[in-house]
Coordinates of N, CA and C in Angstrom, one line a residue:
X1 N 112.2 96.5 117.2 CA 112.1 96.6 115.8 C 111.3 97.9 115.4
X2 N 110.3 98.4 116.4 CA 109.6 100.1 116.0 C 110.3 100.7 116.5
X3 N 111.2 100.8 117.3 CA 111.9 101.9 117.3 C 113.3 101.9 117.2
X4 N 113.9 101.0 116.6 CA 115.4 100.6 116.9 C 115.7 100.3 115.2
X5 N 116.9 100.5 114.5 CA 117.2 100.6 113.2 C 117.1 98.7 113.0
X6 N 116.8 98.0 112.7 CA 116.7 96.5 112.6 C 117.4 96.1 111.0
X7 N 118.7 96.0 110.7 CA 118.8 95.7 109.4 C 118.2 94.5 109.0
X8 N 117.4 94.7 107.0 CA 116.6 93.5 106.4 C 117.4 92.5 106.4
X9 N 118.6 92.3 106.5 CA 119.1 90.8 106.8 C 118.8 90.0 107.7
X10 N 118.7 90.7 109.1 CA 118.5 90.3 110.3 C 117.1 89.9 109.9
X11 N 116.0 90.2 109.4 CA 114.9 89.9 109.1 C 114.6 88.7 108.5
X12 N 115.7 89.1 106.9 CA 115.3 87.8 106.4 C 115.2 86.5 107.2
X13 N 116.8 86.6 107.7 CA 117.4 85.4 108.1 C 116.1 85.1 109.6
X14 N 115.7 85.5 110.2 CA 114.2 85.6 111.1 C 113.3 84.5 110.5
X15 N 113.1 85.1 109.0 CA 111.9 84.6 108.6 C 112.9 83.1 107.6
X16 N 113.6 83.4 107.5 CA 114.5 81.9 107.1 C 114.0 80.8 108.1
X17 N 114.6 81.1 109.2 CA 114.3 80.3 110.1 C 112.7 79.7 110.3
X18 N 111.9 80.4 110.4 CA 110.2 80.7 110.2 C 110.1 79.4 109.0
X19 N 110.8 79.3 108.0 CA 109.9 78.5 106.8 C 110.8 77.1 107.0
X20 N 111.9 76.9 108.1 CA 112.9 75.7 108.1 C 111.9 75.1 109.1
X21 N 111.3 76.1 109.9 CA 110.2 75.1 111.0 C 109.0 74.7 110.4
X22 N 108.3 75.7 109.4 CA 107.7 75.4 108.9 C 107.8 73.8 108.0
X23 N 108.5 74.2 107.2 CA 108.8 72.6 106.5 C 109.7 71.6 106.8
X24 N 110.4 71.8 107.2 CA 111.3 71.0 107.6 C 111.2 69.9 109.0
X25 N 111.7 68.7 108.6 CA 111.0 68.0 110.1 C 112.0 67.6 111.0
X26 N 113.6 68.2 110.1 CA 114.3 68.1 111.7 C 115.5 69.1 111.0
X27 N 116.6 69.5 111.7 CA 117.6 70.2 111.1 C 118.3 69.5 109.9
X28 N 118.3 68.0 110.2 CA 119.5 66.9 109.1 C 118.7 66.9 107.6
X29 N 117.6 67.7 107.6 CA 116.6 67.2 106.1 C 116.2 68.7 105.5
X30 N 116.6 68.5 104.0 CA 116.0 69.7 103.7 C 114.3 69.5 103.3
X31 N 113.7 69.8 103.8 CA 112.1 69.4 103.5 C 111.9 70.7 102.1
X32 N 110.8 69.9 101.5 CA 110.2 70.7 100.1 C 109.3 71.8 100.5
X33 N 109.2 73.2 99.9 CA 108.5 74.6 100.6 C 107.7 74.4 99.4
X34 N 106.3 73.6 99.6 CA 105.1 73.9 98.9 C 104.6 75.0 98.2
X35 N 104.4 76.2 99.5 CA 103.9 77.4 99.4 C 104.8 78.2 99.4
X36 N 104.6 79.3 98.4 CA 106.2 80.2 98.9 C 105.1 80.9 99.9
X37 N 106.6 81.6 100.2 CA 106.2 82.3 102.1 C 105.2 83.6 101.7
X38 N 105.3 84.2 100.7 CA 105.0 85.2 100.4 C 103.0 85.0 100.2
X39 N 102.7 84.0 99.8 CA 101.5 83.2 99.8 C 101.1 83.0 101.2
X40 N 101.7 82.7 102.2 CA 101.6 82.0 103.5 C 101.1 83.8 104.0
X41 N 102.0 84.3 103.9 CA 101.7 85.8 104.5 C 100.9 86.9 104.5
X42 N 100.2 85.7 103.3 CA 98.4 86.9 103.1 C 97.7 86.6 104.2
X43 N 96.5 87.7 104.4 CA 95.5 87.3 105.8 C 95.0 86.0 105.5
X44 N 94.3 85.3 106.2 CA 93.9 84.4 106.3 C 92.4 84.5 105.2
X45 N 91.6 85.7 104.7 CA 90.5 86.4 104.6 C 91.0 85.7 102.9
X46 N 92.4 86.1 102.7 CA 93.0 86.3 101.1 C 93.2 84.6 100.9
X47 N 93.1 83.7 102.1 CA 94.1 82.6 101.6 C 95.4 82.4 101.9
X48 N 95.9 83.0 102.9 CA 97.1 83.0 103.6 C 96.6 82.5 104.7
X49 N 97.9 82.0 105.6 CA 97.9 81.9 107.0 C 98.1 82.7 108.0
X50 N 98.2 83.8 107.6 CA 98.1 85.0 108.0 C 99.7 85.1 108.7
X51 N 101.3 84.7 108.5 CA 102.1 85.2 108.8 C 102.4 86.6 108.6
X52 N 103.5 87.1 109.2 CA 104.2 88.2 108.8 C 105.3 88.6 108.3
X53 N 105.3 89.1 107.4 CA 106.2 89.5 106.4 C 106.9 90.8 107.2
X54 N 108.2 90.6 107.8 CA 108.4 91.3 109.0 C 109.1 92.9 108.6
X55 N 109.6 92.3 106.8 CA 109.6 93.9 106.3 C 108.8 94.7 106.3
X56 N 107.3 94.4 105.9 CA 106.1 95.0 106.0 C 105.9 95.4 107.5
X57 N 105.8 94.3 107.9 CA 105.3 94.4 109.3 C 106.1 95.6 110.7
X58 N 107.5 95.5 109.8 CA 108.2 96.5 110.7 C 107.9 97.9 110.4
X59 N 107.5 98.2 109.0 CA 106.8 99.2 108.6 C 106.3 99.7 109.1
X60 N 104.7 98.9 108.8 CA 103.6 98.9 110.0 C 103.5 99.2 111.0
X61 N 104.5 98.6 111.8 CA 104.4 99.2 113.1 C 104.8 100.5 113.4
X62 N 105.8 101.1 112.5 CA 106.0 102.5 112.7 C 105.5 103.5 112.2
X63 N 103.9 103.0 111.7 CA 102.9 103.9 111.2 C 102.3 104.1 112.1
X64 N 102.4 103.4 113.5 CA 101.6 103.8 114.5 C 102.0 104.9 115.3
X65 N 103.3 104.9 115.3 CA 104.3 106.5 115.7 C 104.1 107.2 115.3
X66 N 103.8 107.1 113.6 CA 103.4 108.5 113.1 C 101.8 109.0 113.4
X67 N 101.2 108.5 113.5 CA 100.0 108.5 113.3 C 99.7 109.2 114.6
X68 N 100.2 108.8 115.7 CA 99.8 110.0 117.2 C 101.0 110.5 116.9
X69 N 102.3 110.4 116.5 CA 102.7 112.1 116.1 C 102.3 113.3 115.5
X70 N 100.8 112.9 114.6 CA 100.7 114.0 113.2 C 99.1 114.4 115.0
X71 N 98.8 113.5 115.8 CA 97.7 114.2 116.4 C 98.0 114.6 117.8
X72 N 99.2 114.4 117.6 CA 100.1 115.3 119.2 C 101.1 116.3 118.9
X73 N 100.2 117.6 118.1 CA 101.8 118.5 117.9 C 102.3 119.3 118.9
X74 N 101.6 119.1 120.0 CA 102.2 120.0 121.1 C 103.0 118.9 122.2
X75 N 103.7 118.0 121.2 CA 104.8 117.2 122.0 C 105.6 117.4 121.6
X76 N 106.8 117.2 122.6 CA 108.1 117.7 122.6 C 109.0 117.4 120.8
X77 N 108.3 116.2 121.1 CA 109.0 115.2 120.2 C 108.5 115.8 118.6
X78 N 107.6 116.4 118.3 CA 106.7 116.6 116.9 C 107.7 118.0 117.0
X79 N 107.3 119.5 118.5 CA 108.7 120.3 117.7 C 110.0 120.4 117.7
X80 N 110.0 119.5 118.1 CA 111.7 118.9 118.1 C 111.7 119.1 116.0
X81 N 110.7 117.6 115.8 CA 111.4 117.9 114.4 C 110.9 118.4 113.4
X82 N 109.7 119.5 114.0 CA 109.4 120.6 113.0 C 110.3 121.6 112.8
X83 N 111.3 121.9 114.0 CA 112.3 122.9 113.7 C 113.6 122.0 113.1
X84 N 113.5 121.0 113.2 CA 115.0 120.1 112.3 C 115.1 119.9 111.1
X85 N 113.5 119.2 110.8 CA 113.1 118.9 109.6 C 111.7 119.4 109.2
X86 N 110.8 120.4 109.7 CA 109.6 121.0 109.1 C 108.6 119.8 108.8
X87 N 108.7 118.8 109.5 CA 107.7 117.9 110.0 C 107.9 117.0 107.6
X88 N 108.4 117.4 107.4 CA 108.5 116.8 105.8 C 108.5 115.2 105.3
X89 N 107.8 114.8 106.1 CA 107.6 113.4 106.1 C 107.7 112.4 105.1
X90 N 107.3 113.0 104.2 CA 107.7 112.2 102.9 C 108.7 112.8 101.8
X91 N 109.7 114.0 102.5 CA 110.2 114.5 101.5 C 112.0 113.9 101.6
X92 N 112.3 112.7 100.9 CA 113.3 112.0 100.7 C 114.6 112.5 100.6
X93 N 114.7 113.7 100.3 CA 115.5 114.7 99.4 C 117.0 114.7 100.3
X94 N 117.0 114.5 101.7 CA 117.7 114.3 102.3 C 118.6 113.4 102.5
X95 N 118.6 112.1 102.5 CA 118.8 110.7 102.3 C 119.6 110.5 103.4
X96 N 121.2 110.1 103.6 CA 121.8 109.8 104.1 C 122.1 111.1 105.2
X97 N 121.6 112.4 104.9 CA 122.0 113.2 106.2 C 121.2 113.1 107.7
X98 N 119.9 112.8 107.4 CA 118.6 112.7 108.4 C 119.2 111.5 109.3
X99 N 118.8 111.9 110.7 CA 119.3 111.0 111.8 C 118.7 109.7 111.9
X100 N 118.8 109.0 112.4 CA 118.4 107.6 112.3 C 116.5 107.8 112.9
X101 N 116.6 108.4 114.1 CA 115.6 108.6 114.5 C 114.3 108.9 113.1
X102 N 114.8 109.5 112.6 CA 113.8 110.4 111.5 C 113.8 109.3 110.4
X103 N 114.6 108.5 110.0 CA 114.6 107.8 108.9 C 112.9 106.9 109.4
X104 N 113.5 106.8 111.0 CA 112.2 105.4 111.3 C 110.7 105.9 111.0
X105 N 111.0 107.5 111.2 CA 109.5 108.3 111.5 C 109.2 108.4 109.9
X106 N 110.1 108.2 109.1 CA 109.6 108.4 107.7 C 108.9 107.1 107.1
X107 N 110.0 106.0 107.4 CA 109.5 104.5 107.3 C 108.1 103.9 107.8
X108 N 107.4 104.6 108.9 CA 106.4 104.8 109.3 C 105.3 105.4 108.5
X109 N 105.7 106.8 108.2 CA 105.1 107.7 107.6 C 104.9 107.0 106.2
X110 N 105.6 106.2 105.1 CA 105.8 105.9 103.8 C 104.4 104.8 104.5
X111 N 104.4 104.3 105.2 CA 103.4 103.0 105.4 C 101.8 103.8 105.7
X112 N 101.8 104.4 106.7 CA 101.1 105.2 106.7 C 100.6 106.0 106.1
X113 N 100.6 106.1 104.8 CA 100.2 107.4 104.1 C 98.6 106.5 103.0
X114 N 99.0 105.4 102.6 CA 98.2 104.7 102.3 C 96.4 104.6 102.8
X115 N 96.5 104.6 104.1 CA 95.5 104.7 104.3 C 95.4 105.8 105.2
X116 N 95.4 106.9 105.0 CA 95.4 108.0 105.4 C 94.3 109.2 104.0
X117 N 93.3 109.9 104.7 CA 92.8 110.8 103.8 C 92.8 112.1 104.6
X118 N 93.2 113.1 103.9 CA 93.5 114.4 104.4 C 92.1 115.5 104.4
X119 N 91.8 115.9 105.4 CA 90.9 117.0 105.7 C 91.7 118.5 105.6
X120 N 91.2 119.7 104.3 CA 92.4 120.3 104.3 C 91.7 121.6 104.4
X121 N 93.1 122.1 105.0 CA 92.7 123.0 105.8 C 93.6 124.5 105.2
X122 N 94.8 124.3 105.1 CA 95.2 125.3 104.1 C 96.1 124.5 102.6
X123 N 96.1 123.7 102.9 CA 96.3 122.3 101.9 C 97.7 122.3 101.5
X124 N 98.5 122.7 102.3 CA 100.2 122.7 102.0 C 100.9 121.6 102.3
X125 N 100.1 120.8 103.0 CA 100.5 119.6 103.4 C 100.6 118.4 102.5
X126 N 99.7 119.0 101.7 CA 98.6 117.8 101.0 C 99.4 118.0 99.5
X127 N 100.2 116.5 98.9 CA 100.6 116.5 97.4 C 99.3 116.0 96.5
X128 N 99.1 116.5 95.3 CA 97.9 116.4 94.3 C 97.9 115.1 94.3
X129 N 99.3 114.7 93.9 CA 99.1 112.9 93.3 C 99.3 111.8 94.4
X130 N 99.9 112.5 95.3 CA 100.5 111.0 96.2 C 99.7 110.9 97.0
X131 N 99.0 112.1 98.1 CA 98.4 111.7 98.9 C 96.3 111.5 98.6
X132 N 95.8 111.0 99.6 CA 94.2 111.0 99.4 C 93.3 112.2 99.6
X133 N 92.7 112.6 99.1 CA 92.1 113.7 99.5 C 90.8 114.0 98.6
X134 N 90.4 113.2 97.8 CA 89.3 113.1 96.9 C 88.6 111.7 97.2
X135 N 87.9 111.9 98.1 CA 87.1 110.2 98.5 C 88.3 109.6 99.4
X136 N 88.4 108.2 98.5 CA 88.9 107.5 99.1 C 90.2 106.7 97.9
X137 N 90.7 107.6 97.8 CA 92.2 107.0 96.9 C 92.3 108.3 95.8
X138 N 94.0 107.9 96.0 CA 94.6 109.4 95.2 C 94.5 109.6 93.6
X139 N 94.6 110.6 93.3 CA 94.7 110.9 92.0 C 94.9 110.1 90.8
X140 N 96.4 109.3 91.3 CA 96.7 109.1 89.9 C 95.6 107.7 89.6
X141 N 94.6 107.0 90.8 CA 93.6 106.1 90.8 C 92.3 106.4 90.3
X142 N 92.1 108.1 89.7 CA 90.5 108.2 89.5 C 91.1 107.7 87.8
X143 N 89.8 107.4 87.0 CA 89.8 107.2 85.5 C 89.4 108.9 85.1
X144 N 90.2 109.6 85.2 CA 89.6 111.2 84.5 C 90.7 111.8 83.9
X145 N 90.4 112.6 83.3 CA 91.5 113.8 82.5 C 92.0 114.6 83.8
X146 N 93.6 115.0 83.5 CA 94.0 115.7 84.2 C 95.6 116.5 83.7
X147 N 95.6 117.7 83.7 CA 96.8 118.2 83.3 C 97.7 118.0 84.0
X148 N 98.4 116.7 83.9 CA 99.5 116.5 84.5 C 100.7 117.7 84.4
X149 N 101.0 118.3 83.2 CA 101.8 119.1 83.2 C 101.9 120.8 83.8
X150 N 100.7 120.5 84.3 CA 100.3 122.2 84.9 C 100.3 121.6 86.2
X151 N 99.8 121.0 86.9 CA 99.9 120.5 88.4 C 100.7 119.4 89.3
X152 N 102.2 119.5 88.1 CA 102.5 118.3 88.4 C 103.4 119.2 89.8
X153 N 103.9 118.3 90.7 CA 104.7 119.4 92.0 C 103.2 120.0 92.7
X154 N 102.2 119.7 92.1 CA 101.6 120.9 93.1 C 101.1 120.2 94.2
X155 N 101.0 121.2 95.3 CA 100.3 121.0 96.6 C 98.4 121.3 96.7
X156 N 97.4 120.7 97.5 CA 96.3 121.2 97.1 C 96.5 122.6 97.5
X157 N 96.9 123.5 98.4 CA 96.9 124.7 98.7 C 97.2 125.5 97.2
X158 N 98.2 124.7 96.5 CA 98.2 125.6 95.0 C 97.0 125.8 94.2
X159 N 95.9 125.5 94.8 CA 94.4 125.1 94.2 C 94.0 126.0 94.8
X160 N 93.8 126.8 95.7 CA 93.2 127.5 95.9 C 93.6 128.9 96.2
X161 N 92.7 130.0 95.9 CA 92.8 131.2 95.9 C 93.6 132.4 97.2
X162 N 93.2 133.4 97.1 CA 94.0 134.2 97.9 C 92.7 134.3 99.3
X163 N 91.8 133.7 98.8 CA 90.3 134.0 99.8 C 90.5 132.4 100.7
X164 N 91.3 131.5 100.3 CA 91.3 130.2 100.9 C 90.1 129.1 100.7
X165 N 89.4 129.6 99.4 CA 88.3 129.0 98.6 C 89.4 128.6 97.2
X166 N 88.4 127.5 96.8 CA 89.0 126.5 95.2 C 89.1 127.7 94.0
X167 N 89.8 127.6 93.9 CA 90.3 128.7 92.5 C 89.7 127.9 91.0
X168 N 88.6 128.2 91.0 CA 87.3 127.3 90.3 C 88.0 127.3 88.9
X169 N 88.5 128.1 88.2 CA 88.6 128.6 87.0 C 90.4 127.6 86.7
X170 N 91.3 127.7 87.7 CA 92.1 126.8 87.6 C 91.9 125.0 87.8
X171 N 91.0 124.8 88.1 CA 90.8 123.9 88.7 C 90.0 123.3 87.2
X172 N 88.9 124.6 86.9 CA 88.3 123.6 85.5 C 89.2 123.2 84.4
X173 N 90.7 124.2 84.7 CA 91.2 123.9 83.3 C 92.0 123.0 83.4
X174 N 92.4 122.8 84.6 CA 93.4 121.2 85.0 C 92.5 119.9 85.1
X175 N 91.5 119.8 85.4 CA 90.7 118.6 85.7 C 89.6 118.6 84.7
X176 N 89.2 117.2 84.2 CA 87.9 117.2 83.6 C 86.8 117.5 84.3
X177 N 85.7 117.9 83.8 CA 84.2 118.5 84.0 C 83.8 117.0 85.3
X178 N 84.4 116.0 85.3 CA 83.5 115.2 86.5 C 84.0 115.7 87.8
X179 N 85.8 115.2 87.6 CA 86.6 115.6 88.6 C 86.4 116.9 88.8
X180 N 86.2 118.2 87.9 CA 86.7 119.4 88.6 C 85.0 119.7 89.8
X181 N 83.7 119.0 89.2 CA 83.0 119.5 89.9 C 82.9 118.3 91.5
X182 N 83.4 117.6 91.4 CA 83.9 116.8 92.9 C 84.5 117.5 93.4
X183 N 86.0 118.0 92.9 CA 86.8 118.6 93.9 C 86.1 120.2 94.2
X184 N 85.5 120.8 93.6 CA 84.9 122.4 94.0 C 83.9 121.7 95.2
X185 N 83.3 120.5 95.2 CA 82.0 120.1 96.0 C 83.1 119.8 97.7
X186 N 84.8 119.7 97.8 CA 84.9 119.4 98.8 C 85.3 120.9 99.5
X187 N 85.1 120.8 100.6 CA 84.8 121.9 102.0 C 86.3 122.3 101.9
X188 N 86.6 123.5 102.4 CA 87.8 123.4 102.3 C 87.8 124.7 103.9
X189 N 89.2 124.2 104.9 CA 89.0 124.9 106.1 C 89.4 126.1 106.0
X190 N 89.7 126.5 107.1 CA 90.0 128.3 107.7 C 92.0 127.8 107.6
X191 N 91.9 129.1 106.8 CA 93.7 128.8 106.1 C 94.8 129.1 107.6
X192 N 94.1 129.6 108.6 CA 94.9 129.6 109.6 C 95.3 128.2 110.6
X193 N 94.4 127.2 109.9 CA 93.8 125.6 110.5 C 95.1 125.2 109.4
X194 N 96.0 124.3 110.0 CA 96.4 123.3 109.3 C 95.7 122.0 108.5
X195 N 96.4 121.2 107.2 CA 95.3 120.1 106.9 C 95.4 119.2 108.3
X196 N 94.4 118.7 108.3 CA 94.3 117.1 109.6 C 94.2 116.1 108.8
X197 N 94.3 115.0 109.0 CA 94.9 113.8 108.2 C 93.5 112.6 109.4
X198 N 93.0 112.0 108.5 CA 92.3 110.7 109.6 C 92.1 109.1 108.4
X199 N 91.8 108.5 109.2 CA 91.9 106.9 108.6 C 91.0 107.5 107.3
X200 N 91.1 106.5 106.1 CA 89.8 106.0 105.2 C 89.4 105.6 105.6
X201 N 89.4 104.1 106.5 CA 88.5 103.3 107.1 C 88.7 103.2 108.5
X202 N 87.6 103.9 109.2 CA 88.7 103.6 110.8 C 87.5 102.5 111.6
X203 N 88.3 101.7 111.2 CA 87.9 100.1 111.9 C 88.0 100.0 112.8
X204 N 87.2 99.8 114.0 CA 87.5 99.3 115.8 C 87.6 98.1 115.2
X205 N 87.5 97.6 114.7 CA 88.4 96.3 115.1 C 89.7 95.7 114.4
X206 N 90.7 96.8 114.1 CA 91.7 97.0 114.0 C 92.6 98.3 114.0
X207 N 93.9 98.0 114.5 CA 94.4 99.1 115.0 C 95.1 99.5 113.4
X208 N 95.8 100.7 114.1 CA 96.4 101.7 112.9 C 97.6 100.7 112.2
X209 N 98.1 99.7 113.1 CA 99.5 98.9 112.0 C 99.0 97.8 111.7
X210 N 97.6 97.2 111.5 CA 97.4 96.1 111.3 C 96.6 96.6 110.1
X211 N 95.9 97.9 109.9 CA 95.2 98.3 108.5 C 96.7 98.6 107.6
X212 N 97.6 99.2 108.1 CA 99.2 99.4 107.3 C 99.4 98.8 106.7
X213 N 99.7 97.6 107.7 CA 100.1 96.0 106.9 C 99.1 95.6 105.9
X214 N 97.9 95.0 106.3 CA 97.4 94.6 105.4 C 97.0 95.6 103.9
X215 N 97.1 96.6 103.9 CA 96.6 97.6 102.8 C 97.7 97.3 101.7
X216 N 98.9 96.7 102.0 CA 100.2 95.9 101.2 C 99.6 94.7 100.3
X217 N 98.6 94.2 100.6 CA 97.8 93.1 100.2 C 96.4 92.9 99.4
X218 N 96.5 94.7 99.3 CA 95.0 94.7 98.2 C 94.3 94.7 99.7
X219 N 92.9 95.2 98.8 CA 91.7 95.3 99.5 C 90.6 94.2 99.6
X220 N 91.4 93.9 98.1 CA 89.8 92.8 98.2 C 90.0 91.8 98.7
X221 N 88.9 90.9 99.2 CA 88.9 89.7 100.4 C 88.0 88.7 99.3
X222 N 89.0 87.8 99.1 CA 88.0 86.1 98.3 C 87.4 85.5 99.4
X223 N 86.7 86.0 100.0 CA 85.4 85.8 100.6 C 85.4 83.5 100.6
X224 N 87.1 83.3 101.2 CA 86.5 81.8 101.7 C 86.8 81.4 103.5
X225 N 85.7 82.6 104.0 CA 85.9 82.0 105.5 C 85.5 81.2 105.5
X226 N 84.4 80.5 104.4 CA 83.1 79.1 104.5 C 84.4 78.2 104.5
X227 N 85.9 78.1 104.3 CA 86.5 76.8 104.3 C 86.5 76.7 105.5
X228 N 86.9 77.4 106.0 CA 88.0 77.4 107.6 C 86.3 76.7 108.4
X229 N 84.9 76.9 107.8 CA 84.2 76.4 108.1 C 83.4 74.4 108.1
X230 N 84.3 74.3 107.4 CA 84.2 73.0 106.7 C 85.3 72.2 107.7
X231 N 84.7 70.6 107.8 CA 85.6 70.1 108.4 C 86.6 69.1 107.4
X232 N 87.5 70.3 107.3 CA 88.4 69.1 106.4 C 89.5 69.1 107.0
X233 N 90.6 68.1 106.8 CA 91.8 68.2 107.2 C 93.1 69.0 106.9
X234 N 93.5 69.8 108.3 CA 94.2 70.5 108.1 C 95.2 70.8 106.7
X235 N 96.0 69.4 106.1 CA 96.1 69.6 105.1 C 95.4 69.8 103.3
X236 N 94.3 69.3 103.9 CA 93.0 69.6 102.5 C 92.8 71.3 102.3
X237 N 92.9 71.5 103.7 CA 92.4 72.9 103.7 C 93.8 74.0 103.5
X238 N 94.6 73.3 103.6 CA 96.0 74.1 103.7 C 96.4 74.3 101.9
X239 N 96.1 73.3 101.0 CA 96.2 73.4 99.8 C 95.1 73.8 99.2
X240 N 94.4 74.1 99.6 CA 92.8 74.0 98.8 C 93.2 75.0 97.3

């Protein structure tokens, strides 16, 4: 499924099966689905039972390909498709010409981008709105003024000058006075340095496709591990 084209039918029908075992108590009976599946497939943290949602989940897993592809460029495989495709990872524009191979590395890459914040270095990599690069979530998530119509297309590298420092004067007039003096406050690298890309949250105690997946589910956690503490019966606790 990470590296092989897996059509969503083939999935559904996966996870079909998944909810007939789930409810159902023999093949001759159609049993009643309580919970939709989609409920069932939150973490366990949210009130789910922590299934997998195997669309997401196939995602996921191929955010982990991307993720040591963007920090192995001297593999074969990264200039293979810097010279095919200029490493454009999220640039769609292609559609049906891109090889199958590439579609999966994008499908990765679209999952991956979420929790990903960019360290920038000559900032060409880096889109104003889509990707992170101010704290910890993108643009169109801060509450501030911003000239959408002067920076809309732009890259952070279009932000900065011919010295590879913040082009302060453009920056005050596209962003409000909070935002523009945050973004002059971030470091910006040596323009011969590409941007580097690393987690927002880099959790040891989860890997790169299991932050993927769950970042699909919101952040916040309803804080009821105290059930799973309690001794109630599996079904008390399964509806609670």
């Amino acid at each position: 499924m990470t590296h092989s084209v897996v059509p969503n039918g083939v999935l559904h029908f996966i996870e079909r099966l998944g909810r007939r075992f789930l409810w159902q108590k023999d093949s001759n009976s159609r049993g009643m689905h309580y919970v939709g599946w989609k409920e069932l497939c939150k973490p366990r943290i949210q009130g789910g039972l922590g299934f997998h949602d195997l669309i997401i989940w196939k995602s996921a897993l191929r955010a982990r390909i991307v993720w040591d592809l963007l920090h192995h460029p001297e593999s074969v495989l990264y200039k293979v498709l810097m010279v095919k495709y200029e490493m454009k990872l999220w640039d769609t524009s292609l559609g049906k010409k891109s090889s199958a191979t590439w579609k999966i590395i994008q499908d990765g890459a679209s999952a991956l981008r979420p929790i990903l914040r960019w360290n920038i270095g000559n900032g060409m990599s880096i889109d104003v709105f889509q990707d992170v690069w101010i704290m910890d979530r993108v643009l169109d998530k801060w509450t501030t003024f911003v000239n959408v119509e002067e920076v809309e297309n732009f890259y952070v590298g279009d932000l900065l000058n011919n010295s590879s420092q913040w082009n302060e004067e453009l920056i005050k007039r596209c962003f409000g006075a909070i935002m523009a003096e945050r973004i002059l406050a971030i470091d910006v690298g040596n323009d011969s340095h590409g941007d580097c890309p690393e987690l927002i949250h880099d959790r040891r105690d989860m890997t790169v496709a299991a932050m993927a997946y769950r970042i699909n589910f919101g952040v916040e956690e309803n804080n009821i591990c105290w059930l799973y503490n309690l001794k109630l019966h599996p079904r008390e606790r399964f509806f609670w």
